[in-house]
Amino acid sequence: MIADEDLIRTALAVAATAGPRDVPVGAVIVAADGTELARAVNAREALGDPTAHAEILAIRAAAKVLGGGWRLGNATLAVTVEPCTMCAGALVLARIERLVFGAWEPKTGAVGSLWDVVRDRRLNHRPQVRGGVLADECAALLHDFFARQRLG
């Protein structure tokens, strides 16, 4: 099993590949045996698609790797920032077993900060969650990006 910190380090490396206008968020999905199924970077600006968050793109890619099956029940999704409502809903619908994330997102976070979509007892699937993994490193990547945006 891959350590959560190593998963977030991989997601950070992916985030670093974001285009100059895209918020650097990286996601990686691994199977229970540690095999990487998919990785993706936030590409809303690059693709002109409001749903092109790293988590959504990674979930889509992982489903293709698994032959088009939408259930990712034995998978772990690691992402550099707490998922938003859309992404939290998508990982629940994909039946992802575990979510590991880095920085908390107090403005839009839907895994405990603003809402807690993934632990809502009314849903038929609730993934295990570990937040705040390498939070400072993940937050620094976002802070640096937005600082550059303000200067440019």
CSV table of C-alpha atoms in Angstrom, one decimal:
chain,number,residue,atom,x,y,z
A,1,MET,CA,0.0,0.0,0.0
A,2,ILE,CA,1.3,3.4,-0.9
A,3,ALA,CA,1.6,6.0,1.9
A,4,ASP,CA,-0.9,8.8,1.8
A,5,GLU,CA,2.0,11.3,1.8
A,6,ASP,CA,3.5,9.7,-1.3
A,7,LEU,CA,0.1,9.9,-3.0
A,8,ILE,CA,-0.1,13.6,-2.2
A,9,ARG,CA,3.5,14.1,-3.4
A,10,THR,CA,2.5,12.5,-6.7
A,11,ALA,CA,-0.6,14.8,-6.9
A,12,LEU,CA,1.7,17.8,-6.2
A,13,ALA,CA,4.0,16.8,-9.1
A,14,VAL,CA,0.9,16.5,-11.3
A,15,ALA,CA,-0.4,19.9,-10.1
A,16,ALA,CA,2.9,21.5,-11.1
A,17,THR,CA,2.2,20.7,-14.7
A,18,ALA,CA,-0.9,23.0,-14.8
A,19,GLY,CA,-1.1,25.5,-17.6
A,20,PRO,CA,-0.2,29.1,-16.7
A,21,ARG,CA,-3.9,30.2,-16.3
A,22,ASP,CA,-5.2,27.0,-14.6
A,23,VAL,CA,-5.2,26.7,-10.8
A,24,PRO,CA,-2.6,24.1,-10.0
A,25,VAL,CA,-4.6,21.2,-8.6
A,26,GLY,CA,-3.4,17.7,-9.2
A,27,ALA,CA,-5.2,14.4,-8.7
A,28,VAL,CA,-4.1,10.7,-8.8
A,29,ILE,CA,-6.2,7.6,-8.5
A,30,VAL,CA,-4.7,4.3,-7.5
A,31,ALA,CA,-6.2,0.8,-7.2
A,32,ALA,CA,-6.1,-1.1,-3.8
A,33,ASP,CA,-2.8,-2.8,-4.8
A,34,GLY,CA,-1.2,0.7,-5.5
A,35,THR,CA,-1.4,0.5,-9.3
A,36,GLU,CA,-1.9,4.0,-10.7
A,37,LEU,CA,-5.1,4.1,-12.7
A,38,ALA,CA,-5.1,7.8,-13.6
A,39,ARG,CA,-3.7,11.2,-13.0
A,40,ALA,CA,-5.0,14.6,-14.0
A,41,VAL,CA,-4.4,18.3,-13.5
A,42,ASN,CA,-7.0,21.0,-13.3
A,43,ALA,CA,-7.7,22.2,-16.9
A,44,ARG,CA,-10.7,24.4,-16.8
A,45,GLU,CA,-8.9,27.3,-18.7
A,46,ALA,CA,-7.0,25.0,-21.0
A,47,LEU,CA,-10.1,23.1,-22.1
A,48,GLY,CA,-12.6,25.9,-21.7
A,49,ASP,CA,-14.7,23.5,-19.6
A,50,PRO,CA,-16.1,24.5,-16.2
A,51,THR,CA,-16.2,20.8,-15.2
A,52,ALA,CA,-12.5,20.1,-16.0
A,53,HIS,CA,-11.4,19.9,-12.4
A,54,ALA,CA,-8.5,17.5,-11.7
A,55,GLU,CA,-10.7,15.1,-9.8
A,56,ILE,CA,-13.3,14.8,-12.6
A,57,LEU,CA,-10.7,14.3,-15.3
A,58,ALA,CA,-9.0,11.7,-13.2
A,59,ILE,CA,-12.2,9.8,-12.4
A,60,ARG,CA,-13.1,9.8,-16.2
A,61,ALA,CA,-9.7,8.5,-17.1
A,62,ALA,CA,-9.7,5.8,-14.4
A,63,ALA,CA,-13.1,4.6,-15.6
A,64,LYS,CA,-11.7,4.2,-19.1
A,65,VAL,CA,-8.7,2.3,-17.8
A,66,LEU,CA,-11.1,-0.1,-16.1
A,67,GLY,CA,-12.9,-0.7,-19.4
A,68,GLY,CA,-15.6,1.9,-19.0
A,69,GLY,CA,-16.9,0.7,-15.7
A,70,TRP,CA,-18.0,3.6,-13.6
A,71,ARG,CA,-17.5,2.0,-10.2
A,72,LEU,CA,-14.1,2.7,-8.7
A,73,GLY,CA,-14.9,0.9,-5.4
A,74,ASN,CA,-11.4,-0.2,-4.5
A,75,ALA,CA,-9.7,3.0,-5.5
A,76,THR,CA,-8.1,5.9,-3.6
A,77,LEU,CA,-8.3,9.4,-5.0
A,78,ALA,CA,-5.6,11.7,-3.8
A,79,VAL,CA,-5.9,15.4,-4.6
A,80,THR,CA,-3.9,18.5,-3.5
A,81,VAL,CA,-6.9,20.5,-2.3
A,82,GLU,CA,-10.2,19.6,-0.7
A,83,PRO,CA,-12.8,18.8,-3.3
A,84,CYS,CA,-15.6,21.2,-4.2
A,85,THR,CA,-19.2,20.1,-4.2
A,86,MET,CA,-19.1,18.9,-7.8
A,87,CYS,CA,-16.0,16.8,-7.3
A,88,ALA,CA,-17.2,15.5,-3.9
A,89,GLY,CA,-20.5,14.4,-5.5
A,90,ALA,CA,-18.6,12.8,-8.4
A,91,LEU,CA,-16.3,10.7,-6.1
A,92,VAL,CA,-19.3,9.5,-4.2
A,93,LEU,CA,-21.1,8.5,-7.4
A,94,ALA,CA,-18.0,6.7,-8.6
A,95,ARG,CA,-18.0,4.8,-5.3
A,96,ILE,CA,-14.4,5.7,-4.6
A,97,GLU,CA,-13.3,3.9,-1.4
A,98,ARG,CA,-10.9,6.5,0.0
A,99,LEU,CA,-10.2,10.2,-0.5
A,100,VAL,CA,-6.9,11.7,0.6
A,101,PHE,CA,-6.4,15.4,0.2
A,102,GLY,CA,-3.9,18.1,1.0
A,103,ALA,CA,-5.0,21.7,1.6
A,104,TRP,CA,-8.3,22.6,3.2
A,105,GLU,CA,-10.5,25.0,1.1
A,106,PRO,CA,-12.6,27.1,3.4
A,107,LYS,CA,-14.4,28.9,0.6
A,108,THR,CA,-15.6,26.0,-1.5
A,109,GLY,CA,-14.5,22.8,0.3
A,110,ALA,CA,-17.2,20.1,0.4
A,111,VAL,CA,-15.4,17.5,2.6
A,112,GLY,CA,-15.7,19.3,5.9
A,113,SER,CA,-14.8,23.0,5.4
A,114,LEU,CA,-18.0,24.5,4.0
A,115,TRP,CA,-20.1,21.4,3.5
A,116,ASP,CA,-19.5,17.7,4.1
A,117,VAL,CA,-21.0,16.0,1.0
A,118,VAL,CA,-19.0,12.8,1.3
A,119,ARG,CA,-20.1,11.9,4.8
A,120,ASP,CA,-23.8,12.7,4.4
A,121,ARG,CA,-25.6,9.8,6.1
A,122,ARG,CA,-28.4,10.1,3.5
A,123,LEU,CA,-26.1,8.9,0.7
A,124,ASN,CA,-25.7,5.2,0.0
A,125,HIS,CA,-21.9,5.5,-0.3
A,126,ARG,CA,-19.5,7.4,2.0
A,127,PRO,CA,-15.8,7.1,1.3
A,128,GLN,CA,-13.1,7.1,4.0
A,129,VAL,CA,-11.5,10.5,4.2
A,130,ARG,CA,-8.1,11.8,5.3
A,131,GLY,CA,-7.6,15.5,4.9
A,132,GLY,CA,-4.7,17.8,5.6
A,133,VAL,CA,-2.0,15.5,4.2
A,134,LEU,CA,1.0,17.7,3.4
A,135,ALA,CA,-1.4,20.6,3.7
A,136,ASP,CA,1.3,23.3,4.0
A,137,GLU,CA,3.0,22.2,0.7
A,138,CYS,CA,-0.3,22.0,-1.1
A,139,ALA,CA,-1.5,25.4,0.2
A,140,ALA,CA,1.9,27.0,-0.8
A,141,LEU,CA,1.4,25.9,-4.4
A,142,LEU,CA,-2.0,27.6,-4.5
A,143,HIS,CA,-0.7,30.7,-2.6
A,144,ASP,CA,2.2,31.1,-5.1
A,145,PHE,CA,-0.2,30.7,-8.1
A,146,PHE,CA,-2.6,33.4,-6.8
A,147,ALA,CA,0.3,35.7,-5.9
A,148,ARG,CA,1.5,35.5,-9.5
A,149,GLN,CA,-2.0,36.1,-10.8
A,150,ARG,CA,-2.2,39.3,-8.7
A,151,LEU,CA,1.2,40.5,-10.0
A,152,GLY,CA,0.4,39.7,-13.7
